[in-house]
CSV table of N, CA, C and O in Angstrom, one decimal:
chain,number,residue,atom,x,y,z
A,224,MET,N,22.7,4.5,-12.9
A,224,MET,CA,21.6,4.2,-13.8
A,224,MET,C,20.4,4.9,-13.4
A,224,MET,O,20.0,5.8,-14.0
A,225,SER,N,19.8,4.5,-12.3
A,225,SER,CA,18.4,4.2,-12.4
A,225,SER,C,17.6,5.2,-11.7
A,225,SER,O,16.9,4.9,-10.8
A,226,ARG,N,17.7,6.4,-12.1
A,226,ARG,CA,16.8,7.3,-11.5
A,226,ARG,C,15.4,7.1,-12.1
A,226,ARG,O,14.4,7.6,-11.6
A,227,TYR,N,15.4,6.3,-13.2
A,227,TYR,CA,14.1,6.0,-13.9
A,227,TYR,C,13.6,4.6,-13.5
A,227,TYR,O,12.6,4.1,-14.1
A,228,ALA,N,14.3,3.9,-12.6
A,228,ALA,CA,13.9,2.5,-12.3
A,228,ALA,C,12.4,2.5,-11.8
A,228,ALA,O,11.7,1.6,-12.3
A,229,LYS,N,12.0,3.3,-10.9
A,229,LYS,CA,10.7,3.3,-10.4
A,229,LYS,C,9.7,3.6,-11.6
A,229,LYS,O,8.7,2.9,-11.7
A,230,THR,N,10.0,4.5,-12.4
A,230,THR,CA,9.1,4.8,-13.6
A,230,THR,C,9.0,3.6,-14.5
A,230,THR,O,7.9,3.2,-14.9
A,231,ASN,N,10.1,3.0,-14.8
A,231,ASN,CA,10.1,1.9,-15.8
A,231,ASN,C,9.3,0.7,-15.2
A,231,ASN,O,8.5,0.1,-15.8
A,232,LEU,N,9.6,0.4,-13.9
A,232,LEU,CA,8.9,-0.7,-13.2
A,232,LEU,C,7.4,-0.4,-13.1
A,232,LEU,O,6.5,-1.2,-13.4
A,233,THR,N,7.1,0.8,-12.6
A,233,THR,CA,5.7,1.2,-12.5
A,233,THR,C,5.0,1.1,-13.8
A,233,THR,O,3.9,0.6,-13.9
A,234,LYS,N,5.6,1.6,-14.8
A,234,LYS,CA,4.9,1.7,-16.2
A,234,LYS,C,4.6,0.3,-16.6
A,234,LYS,O,3.5,0.0,-17.1
A,235,GLU,N,5.6,-0.7,-16.4
A,235,GLU,CA,5.4,-2.1,-16.8
A,235,GLU,C,4.3,-2.7,-16.1
A,235,GLU,O,3.3,-3.3,-16.6
A,236,LEU,N,4.3,-2.6,-14.7
A,236,LEU,CA,3.3,-3.3,-13.9
A,236,LEU,C,1.9,-2.8,-14.2
A,236,LEU,O,0.9,-3.6,-14.2
A,237,LEU,N,1.8,-1.5,-14.5
A,237,LEU,CA,0.4,-0.9,-14.7
A,237,LEU,C,-0.1,-1.3,-16.1
A,237,LEU,O,-1.3,-1.0,-16.4
A,238,THR,N,0.7,-2.0,-16.9
A,238,THR,CA,0.1,-2.4,-18.2
A,238,THR,C,-0.5,-3.8,-18.1
A,238,THR,O,-1.2,-4.3,-19.0
A,239,TRP,N,-0.3,-4.5,-16.9
A,239,TRP,CA,-0.9,-5.8,-16.7
A,239,TRP,C,-2.4,-5.7,-16.3
A,239,TRP,O,-2.7,-4.8,-15.4
A,240,ALA,N,-3.2,-6.5,-16.9
A,240,ALA,CA,-4.7,-6.4,-16.6
A,240,ALA,C,-5.0,-6.5,-15.1
A,240,ALA,O,-4.5,-7.4,-14.5
A,241,GLY,N,-5.7,-5.5,-14.6
A,241,GLY,CA,-6.2,-5.5,-13.3
A,241,GLY,C,-5.2,-5.0,-12.2
A,241,GLY,O,-5.6,-4.9,-11.1
A,242,VAL,N,-4.0,-4.6,-12.6
A,242,VAL,CA,-3.1,-4.1,-11.6
A,242,VAL,C,-3.4,-2.7,-11.2
A,242,VAL,O,-3.6,-1.8,-12.1
A,243,THR,N,-3.4,-2.4,-9.9
A,243,THR,CA,-3.7,-1.1,-9.4
A,243,THR,C,-2.5,-0.6,-8.6
A,243,THR,O,-1.8,-1.4,-8.0
A,244,LYS,N,-2.4,0.7,-8.4
A,244,LYS,CA,-1.3,1.3,-7.6
A,244,LYS,C,-1.9,2.0,-6.4
A,244,LYS,O,-2.9,2.7,-6.5
A,245,HIS,N,-1.2,1.8,-5.2
A,245,HIS,CA,-1.7,2.4,-4.0
A,245,HIS,C,-0.6,2.8,-3.1
A,245,HIS,O,0.5,2.3,-3.3
A,246,PRO,N,-0.8,3.7,-2.2
A,246,PRO,CA,0.2,4.0,-1.2
A,246,PRO,C,0.5,2.8,-0.3
A,246,PRO,O,-0.4,2.1,0.0
A,247,HIS,N,1.8,2.5,0.0
A,247,HIS,CA,2.1,1.4,0.8
A,247,HIS,C,2.1,1.8,2.3
A,247,HIS,O,2.5,2.9,2.6
A,248,ARG,N,1.7,0.9,3.1
A,248,ARG,CA,1.6,1.2,4.6
A,248,ARG,C,2.9,1.6,5.2
A,248,ARG,O,2.9,2.3,6.2
A,249,PHE,N,4.1,1.2,4.7
A,249,PHE,CA,5.3,1.6,5.2
A,249,PHE,C,6.1,2.6,4.4
A,249,PHE,O,7.3,2.8,4.4
A,250,GLY,N,5.3,3.3,3.5
A,250,GLY,CA,5.9,4.3,2.6
A,250,GLY,C,6.1,3.6,1.2
A,250,GLY,O,6.2,2.4,1.1
A,251,GLY,N,6.1,4.5,0.2
A,251,GLY,CA,6.3,3.9,-1.1
A,251,GLY,C,5.0,3.6,-1.8
A,251,GLY,O,4.0,4.1,-1.5
A,252,VAL,N,5.1,2.8,-2.8
A,252,VAL,CA,4.0,2.5,-3.7
A,252,VAL,C,3.8,1.0,-3.8
A,252,VAL,O,4.8,0.3,-4.0
A,253,GLU,N,2.6,0.6,-3.6
A,253,GLU,CA,2.2,-0.8,-3.6
A,253,GLU,C,1.4,-1.1,-4.9
A,253,GLU,O,0.6,-0.3,-5.3
A,254,PHE,N,1.7,-2.3,-5.5
A,254,PHE,CA,0.9,-2.8,-6.7
A,254,PHE,C,0.1,-4.0,-6.3
A,254,PHE,O,0.6,-4.9,-5.6
A,255,GLN,N,-1.2,-3.9,-6.6
A,255,GLN,CA,-2.1,-5.0,-6.2
A,255,GLN,C,-2.8,-5.5,-7.5
A,255,GLN,O,-3.1,-4.8,-8.4
A,256,LEU,N,-3.2,-6.8,-7.3
A,256,LEU,CA,-4.2,-7.4,-8.2
A,256,LEU,C,-5.3,-8.0,-7.4
A,256,LEU,O,-5.0,-8.8,-6.5
A,257,ASN,N,-6.5,-7.5,-7.6
A,257,ASN,CA,-7.7,-8.0,-6.9
A,257,ASN,C,-7.5,-7.9,-5.4
A,257,ASN,O,-7.9,-8.7,-4.6
A,258,GLY,N,-6.9,-6.8,-4.9
A,258,GLY,CA,-6.7,-6.5,-3.5
A,258,GLY,C,-5.5,-7.2,-2.9
A,258,GLY,O,-5.3,-7.1,-1.7
A,259,THR,N,-4.8,-8.0,-3.6
A,259,THR,CA,-3.6,-8.7,-3.1
A,259,THR,C,-2.4,-8.1,-3.6
A,259,THR,O,-2.3,-7.8,-4.8
A,260,GLU,N,-1.5,-7.8,-2.7
A,260,GLU,CA,-0.2,-7.2,-3.0
A,260,GLU,C,0.7,-8.1,-3.9
A,260,GLU,O,0.9,-9.2,-3.6
A,261,ILE,N,1.1,-7.5,-5.0
A,261,ILE,CA,2.2,-8.1,-5.8
A,261,ILE,C,3.5,-7.8,-5.2
A,261,ILE,O,4.4,-8.6,-5.1
A,262,GLY,N,3.7,-6.5,-5.0
A,262,GLY,CA,5.0,-6.0,-4.4
A,262,GLY,C,4.9,-4.6,-4.2
A,262,GLY,O,3.9,-3.9,-4.5
A,263,HIS,N,6.0,-4.0,-3.6
A,263,HIS,CA,5.9,-2.5,-3.3
A,263,HIS,C,7.3,-2.0,-3.5
A,263,HIS,O,8.3,-2.6,-3.3
A,264,LEU,N,7.3,-0.7,-3.9
A,264,LEU,CA,8.6,0.1,-4.2
A,264,LEU,C,8.8,1.0,-3.0
A,264,LEU,O,7.9,1.7,-2.6
A,265,HIS,N,10.1,1.0,-2.6
A,265,HIS,CA,10.5,2.1,-1.6
A,265,HIS,C,11.5,3.0,-2.4
A,265,HIS,O,12.5,2.5,-2.9
A,266,GLY,N,11.1,4.2,-2.7
A,266,GLY,CA,11.9,5.1,-3.4
A,266,GLY,C,12.0,4.6,-4.9
A,266,GLY,O,11.1,4.0,-5.4
A,267,ASN,N,13.2,4.9,-5.4
A,267,ASN,CA,13.5,4.5,-6.8
A,267,ASN,C,14.3,3.2,-7.0
A,267,ASN,O,14.5,2.7,-8.1
A,268,ARG,N,14.8,2.7,-5.9
A,268,ARG,CA,15.8,1.6,-6.0
A,268,ARG,C,15.6,0.3,-5.2
A,268,ARG,O,16.4,-0.5,-5.2
A,269,LEU,N,14.4,0.2,-4.6
A,269,LEU,CA,14.2,-1.0,-3.8
A,269,LEU,C,12.7,-1.5,-4.0
A,269,LEU,O,11.8,-0.8,-3.8
A,270,PHE,N,12.6,-2.8,-4.5
A,270,PHE,CA,11.3,-3.4,-4.8
A,270,PHE,C,11.3,-4.7,-3.9
A,270,PHE,O,12.2,-5.5,-3.9
A,271,ASP,N,10.2,-4.8,-3.1
A,271,ASP,CA,10.0,-5.9,-2.2
A,271,ASP,C,8.8,-6.7,-2.6
A,271,ASP,O,7.8,-6.1,-3.0
A,272,LEU,N,8.9,-8.0,-2.5
A,272,LEU,CA,7.8,-9.0,-2.8
A,272,LEU,C,7.8,-10.1,-1.7
A,272,LEU,O,8.8,-10.6,-1.3
A,273,LEU,N,6.6,-10.5,-1.4
A,273,LEU,CA,6.3,-11.6,-0.5
A,273,LEU,C,6.1,-12.9,-1.3
A,273,LEU,O,5.1,-12.9,-2.1
A,274,LEU,N,6.9,-13.9,-1.0
A,274,LEU,CA,6.7,-15.1,-1.9
A,274,LEU,C,6.6,-16.3,-0.9
A,274,LEU,O,6.9,-16.3,0.3
A,275,SER,N,6.3,-17.5,-1.5
A,275,SER,CA,6.4,-18.7,-0.7
A,275,SER,C,7.9,-19.0,-0.4
A,275,SER,O,8.7,-18.4,-1.1
A,276,LYS,N,8.2,-19.7,0.6
A,276,LYS,CA,9.6,-20.0,0.9
A,276,LYS,C,10.3,-20.6,-0.2
A,276,LYS,O,11.5,-20.3,-0.5
A,277,SER,N,9.7,-21.6,-0.9
A,277,SER,CA,10.4,-22.2,-2.1
A,277,SER,C,10.7,-21.2,-3.2
A,277,SER,O,11.7,-21.2,-3.8
A,278,GLU,N,9.7,-20.4,-3.5
A,278,GLU,CA,9.9,-19.3,-4.5
A,278,GLU,C,11.0,-18.3,-4.1
A,278,GLU,O,11.8,-18.0,-4.9
A,279,ARG,N,10.9,-17.9,-2.8
A,279,ARG,CA,11.9,-17.0,-2.3
A,279,ARG,C,13.3,-17.6,-2.5
A,279,ARG,O,14.2,-16.9,-3.0
A,280,ASP,N,13.5,-18.8,-2.1
A,280,ASP,CA,14.8,-19.5,-2.2
A,280,ASP,C,15.2,-19.6,-3.6
A,280,ASP,O,16.4,-19.4,-3.9
A,281,ARG,N,14.3,-19.9,-4.5
A,281,ARG,CA,14.7,-20.1,-5.9
A,281,ARG,C,15.2,-18.8,-6.5
A,281,ARG,O,16.2,-18.7,-7.2
A,282,TRP,N,14.5,-17.7,-6.3
A,282,TRP,CA,14.9,-16.4,-6.9
A,282,TRP,C,16.2,-15.9,-6.3
A,282,TRP,O,17.0,-15.4,-7.0
A,283,ILE,N,16.4,-16.2,-5.0
A,283,ILE,CA,17.7,-15.8,-4.4
A,283,ILE,C,18.8,-16.7,-5.0
A,283,ILE,O,19.9,-16.2,-5.3
A,284,GLU,N,18.6,-18.0,-5.1
A,284,GLU,CA,19.6,-18.9,-5.7
A,284,GLU,C,20.0,-18.5,-7.1
A,284,GLU,O,21.2,-18.6,-7.5
A,285,GLU,N,19.0,-18.0,-7.9
A,285,GLU,CA,19.2,-17.6,-9.2
A,285,GLU,C,19.9,-16.3,-9.3
A,285,GLU,O,20.3,-15.8,-10.4
A,286,GLY,N,20.1,-15.6,-8.2
A,286,GLY,CA,20.7,-14.3,-8.1
A,286,GLY,C,19.8,-13.1,-8.6
A,286,GLY,O,20.3,-12.1,-8.9
A,287,LYS,N,18.5,-13.4,-8.7
A,287,LYS,CA,17.6,-12.4,-9.2
A,287,LYS,C,17.0,-11.5,-8.1
A,287,LYS,O,16.3,-10.6,-8.3
A,288,ALA,N,17.2,-12.0,-6.8
A,288,ALA,CA,16.7,-11.3,-5.6
A,288,ALA,C,17.6,-11.5,-4.5
A,288,ALA,O,18.5,-12.4,-4.5
A,289,SER,N,17.4,-10.7,-3.5
A,289,SER,CA,18.2,-10.8,-2.2
A,289,SER,C,17.2,-11.1,-1.1
A,289,SER,O,16.1,-10.7,-1.2
A,290,PRO,N,17.7,-11.7,0.0
A,290,PRO,CA,16.9,-11.7,1.2
A,290,PRO,C,16.4,-10.3,1.6
A,290,PRO,O,17.1,-9.3,1.3
A,291,HIS,N,15.2,-10.2,2.1
A,291,HIS,CA,14.7,-9.0,2.5
A,291,HIS,C,15.6,-8.1,3.3
A,291,HIS,O,16.3,-8.6,4.2
A,292,HIS,N,15.6,-6.8,3.0
A,292,HIS,CA,16.6,-5.9,3.7
A,292,HIS,C,16.4,-5.8,5.2
A,292,HIS,O,17.3,-5.4,5.9
A,293,MET,N,15.2,-6.0,5.7
A,293,MET,CA,14.9,-5.9,7.1
A,293,MET,C,14.6,-7.3,7.8
A,293,MET,O,14.9,-7.5,8.9
A,294,TYR,N,14.0,-8.2,7.0
A,294,TYR,CA,13.6,-9.5,7.5
A,294,TYR,C,14.1,-10.6,6.6
A,294,TYR,O,13.4,-11.3,5.9
A,295,PRO,N,15.4,-10.8,6.7
A,295,PRO,CA,16.1,-11.8,5.8
A,295,PRO,C,15.6,-13.2,5.9
A,295,PRO,O,15.8,-14.0,4.9
A,296,ASP,N,15.1,-13.6,7.0
A,296,ASP,CA,14.6,-15.0,7.2
A,296,ASP,C,13.1,-15.2,6.9
A,296,ASP,O,12.6,-16.3,7.1
A,297,SER,N,12.5,-14.2,6.4
A,297,SER,CA,11.1,-14.3,6.1
A,297,SER,C,10.9,-14.7,4.6
A,297,SER,O,11.9,-15.0,3.9
A,298,GLY,N,9.6,-14.7,4.2
A,298,GLY,CA,9.4,-15.0,2.8
A,298,GLY,C,9.5,-13.8,1.9
A,298,GLY,O,9.4,-14.0,0.7
A,299,TRP,N,9.9,-12.7,2.4
A,299,TRP,CA,10.1,-11.5,1.6
A,299,TRP,C,11.4,-11.5,0.9
A,299,TRP,O,12.4,-12.0,1.5
A,300,VAL,N,11.5,-11.0,-0.3
A,300,VAL,CA,12.7,-10.7,-1.0
A,300,VAL,C,12.8,-9.2,-1.4
A,300,VAL,O,11.8,-8.5,-1.4
A,301,SER,N,14.0,-8.8,-1.6
A,301,SER,CA,14.2,-7.4,-2.0
A,301,SER,C,15.0,-7.5,-3.4
A,301,SER,O,15.9,-8.3,-3.5
A,302,VAL,N,14.6,-6.6,-4.3
A,302,VAL,CA,15.4,-6.5,-5.5
A,302,VAL,C,15.9,-5.0,-5.6
A,302,VAL,O,15.1,-4.1,-5.5
A,303,TYR,N,17.2,-4.9,-5.6
A,303,TYR,CA,17.8,-3.6,-5.6
A,303,TYR,C,17.9,-3.1,-7.1
A,303,TYR,O,18.5,-3.8,-7.9
A,304,LEU,N,17.3,-2.0,-7.4
A,304,LEU,CA,17.1,-1.6,-8.8
A,304,LEU,C,18.3,-0.7,-9.2
A,304,LEU,O,18.1,0.5,-9.4
A,305,ASN,N,19.4,-1.3,-9.4
A,305,ASN,CA,20.6,-0.5,-9.8
A,305,ASN,C,21.0,-0.5,-11.3
A,305,ASN,O,21.7,0.3,-11.8
A,306,THR,N,20.5,-1.6,-12.0
A,306,THR,CA,20.8,-1.7,-13.4
A,306,THR,C,19.5,-2.1,-14.2
A,306,THR,O,18.5,-2.5,-13.6
A,307,GLU,N,19.6,-2.0,-15.5
A,307,GLU,CA,18.5,-2.5,-16.3
A,307,GLU,C,18.2,-4.0,-16.0
A,307,GLU,O,17.0,-4.4,-16.0
A,308,GLN,N,19.2,-4.8,-15.8
A,308,GLN,CA,19.1,-6.2,-15.5
A,308,GLN,C,18.3,-6.4,-14.2
A,308,GLN,O,17.4,-7.2,-14.1
A,309,ASP,N,18.5,-5.5,-13.2
A,309,ASP,CA,17.8,-5.6,-12.0
A,309,ASP,C,16.3,-5.3,-12.2
A,309,ASP,O,15.4,-6.0,-11.6
A,310,ILE,N,16.0,-4.4,-13.0
A,310,ILE,CA,14.6,-4.0,-13.3
A,310,ILE,C,14.0,-5.2,-14.0
A,310,ILE,O,12.8,-5.6,-13.7
A,311,ALA,N,14.7,-5.9,-15.0
A,311,ALA,CA,14.2,-7.0,-15.6
A,311,ALA,C,13.9,-8.2,-14.7
A,311,ALA,O,12.9,-8.9,-14.8
A,312,CYS,N,14.8,-8.4,-13.7
A,312,CYS,CA,14.6,-9.4,-12.7
A,312,CYS,C,13.3,-9.1,-11.8
A,312,CYS,O,12.5,-9.9,-11.5
A,313,ALA,N,13.2,-7.8,-11.5
A,313,ALA,CA,12.0,-7.4,-10.7
A,313,ALA,C,10.7,-7.7,-11.4
A,313,ALA,O,9.8,-8.1,-10.9
A,314,ILE,N,10.7,-7.3,-12.7
A,314,ILE,CA,9.6,-7.6,-13.5
A,314,ILE,C,9.3,-9.1,-13.7
A,314,ILE,O,8.1,-9.5,-13.6
A,315,GLU,N,10.3,-9.9,-13.8
A,315,GLU,CA,10.1,-11.3,-14.0
A,315,GLU,C,9.5,-11.9,-12.7
A,315,GLU,O,8.6,-12.7,-12.7
A,316,ILE,N,10.0,-11.5,-11.5
A,316,ILE,CA,9.5,-12.0,-10.2
A,316,ILE,C,8.1,-11.5,-10.0
A,316,ILE,O,7.2,-12.3,-9.6
A,317,ALA,N,7.9,-10.3,-10.3
A,317,ALA,CA,6.5,-9.7,-10.1
A,317,ALA,C,5.5,-10.4,-11.1
A,317,ALA,O,4.4,-10.6,-10.7
A,318,ARG,N,6.0,-10.7,-12.3
A,318,ARG,CA,5.1,-11.4,-13.2
A,318,ARG,C,4.7,-12.8,-12.7
A,318,ARG,O,3.5,-13.2,-12.8
A,319,SER,N,5.7,-13.5,-12.1
A,319,SER,CA,5.4,-14.8,-11.5
A,319,SER,C,4.4,-14.7,-10.4
A,319,SER,O,3.4,-15.4,-10.3
A,320,LYS,N,4.6,-13.7,-9.6
A,320,LYS,CA,3.6,-13.4,-8.5
A,320,LYS,C,2.2,-13.1,-9.0
A,320,LYS,O,1.2,-13.5,-8.6
A,321,TYR,N,2.2,-12.2,-10.0
A,321,TYR,CA,0.9,-11.8,-10.6
A,321,TYR,C,0.2,-13.0,-11.2
A,321,TYR,O,-1.0,-13.2,-10.9
A,322,ASP,N,0.9,-13.9,-11.9
A,322,ASP,CA,0.3,-15.1,-12.4
A,322,ASP,C,-0.3,-16.0,-11.4
A,322,ASP,O,-1.3,-16.6,-11.5
A,323,GLN,N,0.4,-16.1,-10.2
A,323,GLN,CA,0.0,-16.9,-9.1
A,323,GLN,C,-1.3,-16.3,-8.5
A,323,GLN,O,-2.3,-17.1,-8.2
A,324,ILE,N,-1.3,-15.0,-8.3
A,324,ILE,CA,-2.5,-14.4,-7.8
A,324,ILE,C,-3.7,-14.5,-8.7
A,324,ILE,O,-4.8,-14.8,-8.3
A,325,LYS,N,-3.4,-14.3,-10.0
A,325,LYS,CA,-4.5,-14.5,-11.0
A,325,LYS,C,-5.0,-15.9,-11.0
A,325,LYS,O,-6.3,-16.1,-11.1
A,326,LEU,N,-4.2,-16.9,-11.0
A,326,LEU,CA,-4.6,-18.3,-11.0
A,326,LEU,C,-5.5,-18.6,-9.7
A,326,LEU,O,-6.5,-19.2,-9.8
A,327,LYS,N,-5.0,-18.1,-8.6
A,327,LYS,CA,-5.8,-18.3,-7.3
A,327,LYS,C,-7.2,-17.7,-7.5
A,327,LYS,O,-8.2,-18.3,-7.1
A,328,GLY,N,-7.3,-16.5,-8.1
A,328,GLY,CA,-8.6,-15.9,-8.3
A,328,GLY,C,-9.5,-16.7,-9.2
A,328,GLY,O,-10.7,-16.8,-9.0
A,329,GLU,N,-8.9,-17.2,-10.3
A,329,GLU,CA,-9.7,-18.0,-11.2
A,329,GLU,C,-10.1,-19.3,-10.6
A,329,GLU,O,-11.3,-19.8,-10.8
A,330,MET,N,-9.3,-19.9,-9.7
A,330,MET,CA,-9.7,-21.1,-9.1
A,330,MET,C,-10.8,-20.9,-8.1
A,330,MET,O,-11.7,-21.7,-7.9
A,331,LYS,N,-10.8,-19.7,-7.4
A,331,LYS,CA,-11.9,-19.4,-6.5
A,331,LYS,C,-13.3,-19.2,-7.2
A,331,LYS,O,-14.3,-19.5,-6.7
A,332,ASN,N,-13.2,-18.7,-8.5
A,332,ASN,CA,-14.4,-18.5,-9.2
A,332,ASN,C,-14.9,-19.7,-10.0
A,332,ASN,O,-16.0,-19.6,-10.5
A,333,ASP,N,-14.2,-20.8,-9.9
A,333,ASP,CA,-14.7,-22.0,-10.6
A,333,ASP,C,-15.8,-22.7,-9.7
A,333,ASP,O,-15.9,-22.6,-8.6
């Protein structure tokens, strides 16, 4: 499938208000909202996100993410971008993280 996975995911994330793209410290591309990382891409097929433990567990239980490829017991998850469905899952999880970051920012400004 997915030599276009990175492009499709990147294109989607960059349509969200305030999202910016930066080099990631371990290679790849990082997406941020207000200086907070939403997630990062390694190459074309691996998207990592840091979540709360409960969120991490929920996404893994639903089969939409896997434990992180290097740190499986952490709050990180990995989404392997092999199919269109995988990209949809990555977007769904990233949107959830985006909404949480946005809400925290709004609460700070109140």
